[in-house]
mmCIF file of C-alpha atoms in Angstrom:
data_model
loop_
_atom_site.group_PDB
_atom_site.id
_atom_site.type_symbol
_atom_site.label_atom_id
_atom_site.label_comp_id
_atom_site.label_asym_id
_atom_site.label_seq_id
_atom_site.Cartn_x
_atom_site.Cartn_y
_atom_site.Cartn_z
ATOM 1 C CA UNK A 1 -0.831 -2.253 -5.086
ATOM 2 C CA UNK A 2 -3.888 -0.562 -6.542
ATOM 3 C CA UNK A 3 -5.157 -1.874 -9.864
ATOM 4 C CA UNK A 4 -5.719 0.168 -12.999
ATOM 5 C CA UNK A 5 -7.950 -1.433 -15.626
ATOM 6 C CA UNK A 6 -7.530 -0.219 -19.197
ATOM 7 C CA UNK A 7 -10.043 -0.799 -21.973
ATOM 8 C CA UNK A 8 -10.186 -1.805 -24.656
ATOM 9 C CA UNK A 9 -7.114 -4.019 -24.635
ATOM 10 C CA UNK A 10 -6.784 -3.818 -28.431
ATOM 11 C CA UNK A 11 -8.186 -1.313 -30.905
ATOM 12 C CA UNK A 12 -7.805 -1.258 -34.675
ATOM 13 C CA UNK A 13 -9.321 1.657 -36.562
ATOM 14 C CA UNK A 14 -9.126 3.422 -39.916
ATOM 15 C CA UNK A 15 -7.225 6.660 -40.337
ATOM 16 C CA UNK A 16 -9.508 9.629 -39.663
ATOM 17 C CA UNK A 17 -11.740 7.909 -37.098
ATOM 18 C CA UNK A 18 -12.155 9.060 -33.508
ATOM 19 C CA UNK A 19 -11.538 6.836 -30.504
ATOM 20 C CA UNK A 20 -11.590 6.817 -26.723
ATOM 21 C CA UNK A 21 -9.641 4.598 -24.357
ATOM 22 C CA UNK A 22 -10.336 4.256 -20.679
ATOM 23 C CA UNK A 23 -8.408 3.808 -17.464
ATOM 24 C CA UNK A 24 -10.453 2.819 -14.404
ATOM 25 C CA UNK A 25 -9.872 1.958 -10.781
ATOM 26 C CA UNK A 26 -11.879 1.503 -7.617
ATOM 27 C CA UNK A 27 -9.222 3.503 -5.769
ATOM 28 C CA UNK A 28 -8.476 7.211 -5.636
ATOM 29 C CA UNK A 29 -5.291 8.500 -7.248
ATOM 30 C CA UNK A 30 -3.517 11.734 -6.433
ATOM 31 C CA UNK A 31 -2.400 12.004 -10.044
ATOM 32 C CA UNK A 32 -2.503 10.017 -13.232
ATOM 33 C CA UNK A 33 -0.059 9.894 -16.108
ATOM 34 C CA UNK A 34 -0.533 8.733 -19.706
ATOM 35 C CA UNK A 35 2.349 7.262 -21.691
ATOM 36 C CA UNK A 36 2.710 6.060 -25.282
ATOM 37 C CA UNK A 37 5.073 3.248 -26.144
ATOM 38 C CA UNK A 38 6.166 2.511 -29.699
ATOM 39 C CA UNK A 39 7.659 -0.839 -30.754
ATOM 40 C CA UNK A 40 11.286 -1.203 -29.693
ATOM 41 C CA UNK A 41 11.186 1.817 -27.406
ATOM 42 C CA UNK A 42 10.388 2.706 -23.837
ATOM 43 C CA UNK A 43 7.190 4.514 -22.823
ATOM 44 C CA UNK A 44 7.169 8.285 -23.279
ATOM 45 C CA UNK A 45 5.075 10.585 -21.117
ATOM 46 C CA UNK A 46 2.158 12.328 -22.849
ATOM 47 C CA UNK A 47 0.464 14.108 -19.963
ATOM 48 C CA UNK A 48 -0.094 14.224 -16.195
ATOM 49 C CA UNK A 49 -3.487 15.081 -14.712
ATOM 50 C CA UNK A 50 -3.785 15.945 -11.042
ATOM 51 C CA UNK A 51 -7.131 17.657 -10.386
ATOM 52 C CA UNK A 52 -10.497 15.895 -10.416
ATOM 53 C CA UNK A 53 -12.414 16.912 -13.538
ATOM 54 C CA UNK A 54 -9.288 18.238 -15.229
ATOM 55 C CA UNK A 55 -9.147 18.227 -19.029
ATOM 56 C CA UNK A 56 -5.876 18.592 -20.927
ATOM 57 C CA UNK A 57 -5.385 18.784 -24.662
ATOM 58 C CA UNK A 58 -2.326 17.820 -26.641
ATOM 59 C CA UNK A 59 -3.064 18.575 -30.312
ATOM 60 C CA UNK A 60 -5.632 15.894 -31.305
ATOM 61 C CA UNK A 61 -5.427 14.112 -27.947
ATOM 62 C CA UNK A 62 -7.782 15.047 -25.091
ATOM 63 C CA UNK A 63 -7.192 13.680 -21.607
ATOM 64 C CA UNK A 64 -9.735 13.805 -18.813
ATOM 65 C CA UNK A 65 -9.397 12.960 -15.122
ATOM 66 C CA UNK A 66 -12.620 11.837 -13.454
ATOM 67 C CA UNK A 67 -14.229 14.045 -10.824
ATOM 68 C CA UNK A 68 -13.570 11.436 -8.138
ATOM 69 C CA UNK A 69 -9.985 10.854 -9.377
ATOM 70 C CA UNK A 70 -10.668 7.135 -9.898
ATOM 71 C CA UNK A 71 -10.709 7.094 -13.677
ATOM 72 C CA UNK A 72 -9.364 8.788 -16.775
ATOM 73 C CA UNK A 73 -9.958 8.773 -20.496
ATOM 74 C CA UNK A 74 -7.949 9.566 -23.600
ATOM 75 C CA UNK A 75 -9.808 10.701 -26.703
ATOM 76 C CA UNK A 76 -8.073 10.915 -30.061
ATOM 77 C CA UNK A 77 -9.699 12.916 -32.851
ATOM 78 C CA UNK A 78 -9.043 12.021 -36.491
ATOM 79 C CA UNK A 79 -6.519 9.299 -35.721
ATOM 80 C CA UNK A 80 -3.408 9.059 -37.860
ATOM 81 C CA UNK A 81 -1.011 6.142 -38.454
ATOM 82 C CA UNK A 82 1.549 7.951 -36.295
ATOM 83 C CA UNK A 83 -0.795 7.468 -33.320
ATOM 84 C CA UNK A 84 -0.199 3.705 -33.474
ATOM 85 C CA UNK A 85 1.294 2.387 -30.263
ATOM 86 C CA UNK A 86 0.636 1.087 -26.779
ATOM 87 C CA UNK A 87 -1.098 3.604 -24.513
ATOM 88 C CA UNK A 88 -0.432 3.174 -20.809
ATOM 89 C CA UNK A 89 -1.992 4.911 -17.858
ATOM 90 C CA UNK A 90 -0.147 5.062 -14.543
ATOM 91 C CA UNK A 91 -1.514 6.231 -11.232
ATOM 92 C CA UNK A 92 0.098 7.518 -8.068
ATOM 93 C CA UNK A 93 -1.591 6.255 -4.923
ATOM 94 C CA UNK A 94 -3.301 8.849 -2.817
ATOM 95 C CA UNK A 95 -1.884 9.344 0.657
ATOM 96 C CA UNK A 96 1.380 10.058 2.394
ATOM 97 C CA UNK A 97 4.440 7.881 1.911
ATOM 98 C CA UNK A 98 3.454 6.545 -1.488
ATOM 99 C CA UNK A 99 6.284 6.788 -3.971
ATOM 100 C CA UNK A 100 5.349 4.395 -6.707
ATOM 101 C CA UNK A 101 3.314 4.431 -9.872
ATOM 102 C CA UNK A 102 0.922 1.624 -10.722
ATOM 103 C CA UNK A 103 0.635 0.914 -14.436
ATOM 104 C CA UNK A 104 -2.353 -0.396 -16.341
ATOM 105 C CA UNK A 105 -1.783 -3.167 -18.879
ATOM 106 C CA UNK A 106 -2.285 -0.801 -21.770
ATOM 107 C CA UNK A 107 -4.383 -0.340 -24.886
ATOM 108 C CA UNK A 108 -2.695 -1.387 -28.105
ATOM 109 C CA UNK A 109 -3.862 0.956 -30.880
ATOM 110 C CA UNK A 110 -3.395 0.310 -34.585
ATOM 111 C CA UNK A 111 -4.385 3.036 -37.031
ATOM 112 C CA UNK A 112 -4.695 1.697 -40.558
ATOM 113 C CA UNK A 113 -3.912 4.098 -43.421
ATOM 114 C CA UNK B 1 20.848 14.888 -24.765
ATOM 115 C CA UNK B 2 18.926 13.889 -21.638
ATOM 116 C CA UNK B 3 18.514 10.153 -21.634
ATOM 117 C CA UNK B 4 18.403 6.840 -19.825
ATOM 118 C CA UNK B 5 20.815 4.319 -21.331
ATOM 119 C CA UNK B 6 20.462 0.599 -20.883
ATOM 120 C CA UNK B 7 22.886 -2.071 -22.003
ATOM 121 C CA UNK B 8 22.727 -4.488 -23.602
ATOM 122 C CA UNK B 9 19.627 -4.111 -25.818
ATOM 123 C CA UNK B 10 19.432 -7.849 -26.416
ATOM 124 C CA UNK B 11 20.808 -10.695 -24.318
ATOM 125 C CA UNK B 12 20.489 -14.451 -24.663
ATOM 126 C CA UNK B 13 21.883 -16.520 -21.816
ATOM 127 C CA UNK B 14 21.570 -19.903 -20.138
ATOM 128 C CA UNK B 15 19.994 -20.844 -16.842
ATOM 129 C CA UNK B 16 22.207 -20.086 -13.866
ATOM 130 C CA UNK B 17 24.751 -17.832 -15.555
ATOM 131 C CA UNK B 18 24.974 -14.566 -13.622
ATOM 132 C CA UNK B 19 24.313 -11.413 -15.614
ATOM 133 C CA UNK B 20 24.082 -7.664 -15.106
ATOM 134 C CA UNK B 21 22.016 -5.183 -17.075
ATOM 135 C CA UNK B 22 23.386 -1.677 -16.738
ATOM 136 C CA UNK B 23 21.350 1.524 -16.521
ATOM 137 C CA UNK B 24 22.702 5.054 -16.507
ATOM 138 C CA UNK B 25 20.961 8.441 -16.549
ATOM 139 C CA UNK B 26 22.515 11.853 -17.236
ATOM 140 C CA UNK B 27 19.745 14.040 -15.765
ATOM 141 C CA UNK B 28 20.873 14.010 -12.106
ATOM 142 C CA UNK B 29 17.624 12.269 -11.198
ATOM 143 C CA UNK B 30 17.140 11.030 -7.652
ATOM 144 C CA UNK B 31 14.612 8.286 -8.374
ATOM 145 C CA UNK B 32 15.389 5.213 -10.489
ATOM 146 C CA UNK B 33 13.441 2.046 -11.074
ATOM 147 C CA UNK B 34 13.449 -1.275 -12.933
ATOM 148 C CA UNK B 35 10.394 -2.779 -14.616
ATOM 149 C CA UNK B 36 9.711 -5.909 -16.559
ATOM 150 C CA UNK B 37 7.098 -5.999 -19.318
ATOM 151 C CA UNK B 38 5.366 -9.232 -20.229
ATOM 152 C CA UNK B 39 2.428 -9.871 -22.608
ATOM 153 C CA UNK B 40 -0.846 -9.765 -20.742
ATOM 154 C CA UNK B 41 0.818 -8.622 -17.523
ATOM 155 C CA UNK B 42 1.910 -5.116 -18.423
ATOM 156 C CA UNK B 43 4.707 -3.231 -16.677
ATOM 157 C CA UNK B 44 5.606 -4.575 -13.255
ATOM 158 C CA UNK B 45 8.082 -2.917 -10.940
ATOM 159 C CA UNK B 46 11.045 -4.993 -9.783
ATOM 160 C CA UNK B 47 13.057 -2.601 -7.590
ATOM 161 C CA UNK B 48 13.304 1.129 -7.116
ATOM 162 C CA UNK B 49 15.715 3.587 -5.533
ATOM 163 C CA UNK B 50 14.822 6.904 -3.954
ATOM 164 C CA UNK B 51 18.453 8.042 -3.840
ATOM 165 C CA UNK B 52 22.035 6.829 -3.526
ATOM 166 C CA UNK B 53 22.331 3.791 -1.247
ATOM 167 C CA UNK B 54 18.535 3.626 -0.840
ATOM 168 C CA UNK B 55 16.775 0.767 -2.619
ATOM 169 C CA UNK B 56 13.485 -1.023 -2.049
ATOM 170 C CA UNK B 57 11.488 -3.904 -3.460
ATOM 171 C CA UNK B 58 8.766 -3.404 -6.016
ATOM 172 C CA UNK B 59 6.046 -5.867 -6.879
ATOM 173 C CA UNK B 60 8.183 -8.673 -8.356
ATOM 174 C CA UNK B 61 11.672 -8.571 -6.734
ATOM 175 C CA UNK B 62 12.332 -12.324 -6.433
ATOM 176 C CA UNK B 63 15.448 -13.419 -8.333
ATOM 177 C CA UNK B 64 16.798 -9.898 -8.799
ATOM 178 C CA UNK B 65 19.273 -7.627 -7.034
ATOM 179 C CA UNK B 66 20.093 -3.959 -7.507
ATOM 180 C CA UNK B 67 22.593 -1.463 -6.197
ATOM 181 C CA UNK B 68 22.779 2.341 -6.192
ATOM 182 C CA UNK B 69 26.349 3.300 -5.353
ATOM 183 C CA UNK B 70 26.263 6.391 -7.568
ATOM 184 C CA UNK B 71 23.372 8.664 -8.463
ATOM 185 C CA UNK B 72 23.589 8.049 -12.198
ATOM 186 C CA UNK B 73 23.845 4.229 -12.227
ATOM 187 C CA UNK B 74 21.335 1.564 -11.195
ATOM 188 C CA UNK B 75 22.389 -1.903 -12.402
ATOM 189 C CA UNK B 76 20.036 -4.888 -12.336
ATOM 190 C CA UNK B 77 21.683 -8.161 -11.330
ATOM 191 C CA UNK B 78 20.354 -11.656 -11.954
ATOM 192 C CA UNK B 79 22.503 -13.966 -9.828
ATOM 193 C CA UNK B 80 21.059 -17.191 -11.230
ATOM 194 C CA UNK B 81 18.726 -16.475 -14.148
ATOM 195 C CA UNK B 82 15.856 -18.832 -14.864
ATOM 196 C CA UNK B 83 13.620 -19.149 -17.948
ATOM 197 C CA UNK B 84 10.741 -17.360 -16.166
ATOM 198 C CA UNK B 85 12.909 -14.244 -16.151
ATOM 199 C CA UNK B 86 12.757 -14.095 -19.939
ATOM 200 C CA UNK B 87 11.202 -10.683 -20.477
ATOM 201 C CA UNK B 88 11.589 -7.125 -21.726
ATOM 202 C CA UNK B 89 13.229 -4.991 -19.056
ATOM 203 C CA UNK B 90 13.039 -1.214 -18.695
ATOM 204 C CA UNK B 91 15.011 1.130 -16.511
ATOM 205 C CA UNK B 92 13.425 4.486 -15.696
ATOM 206 C CA UNK B 93 14.320 7.608 -13.763
ATOM 207 C CA UNK B 94 12.585 10.722 -12.498
ATOM 208 C CA UNK B 95 13.646 13.952 -10.840
ATOM 209 C CA UNK B 96 11.975 12.938 -7.583
ATOM 210 C CA UNK B 97 9.582 10.252 -6.356
ATOM 211 C CA UNK B 98 7.730 8.874 -9.367
ATOM 212 C CA UNK B 99 4.322 9.935 -8.090
ATOM 213 C CA UNK B 100 5.309 13.581 -8.461
ATOM 214 C CA UNK B 101 7.316 13.715 -11.633
ATOM 215 C CA UNK B 102 7.298 11.906 -14.957
ATOM 216 C CA UNK B 103 9.342 8.793 -15.598
ATOM 217 C CA UNK B 104 11.998 8.773 -18.321
ATOM 218 C CA UNK B 105 12.467 5.280 -19.710
ATOM 219 C CA UNK B 106 15.374 3.608 -21.417
ATOM 220 C CA UNK B 107 14.826 1.726 -24.667
ATOM 221 C CA UNK B 108 14.667 -1.654 -23.013
ATOM 222 C CA UNK B 109 16.685 -4.858 -22.733
ATOM 223 C CA UNK B 110 15.193 -7.993 -24.214
ATOM 224 C CA UNK B 111 16.447 -10.940 -22.160
ATOM 225 C CA UNK B 112 16.047 -14.581 -23.129
ATOM 226 C CA UNK B 113 17.039 -17.291 -20.645
ATOM 227 C CA UNK B 114 17.230 -20.807 -22.087
#
């Protein structure tokens, strides 16, 4: 199983600040997904990136897939308390016959009003 | 409403007493999977199923069983639970193999084994 390292593990910021979280691996992924998990609920998909260098925007959230498809970042502009949650990246191994996602351990974000 | 339903949400049991956590999806998804989530360890896959009657081990299958007799249901069975199986469990499904389509998660089952 390929490893996905997420950083930072914990992040506490004031409302209105910007932040970036990272998802890194030494392996190549055919695609990478970002999920957000709120307390008491299951993870919910935010975005999937599939092309090296791809950038996707979801309102104040910007997702980028690295050129070599080994890493990804999530940037949040002007964070709001509603952004609080656990952010998980999940990668699909590159190559035929791979059917599983590998999850990072997550970044726990707290946005303080 | 499209959803993955797990039951129960909370379960406290004793060592050795067999239990089943049910999972059902109403989206006609082919792929289903069970994960456990533990502090500091993240989400780890227990078992997955590519389709009816097809199941395979994930990263941490020891102590668990699954079955996929119908497309919509994927129960998780603990034949003889032990305290190290105390965890938060999630069932998930996707239209096809998880690498190609997003996972839809249930709301979790918090299991405590004493």
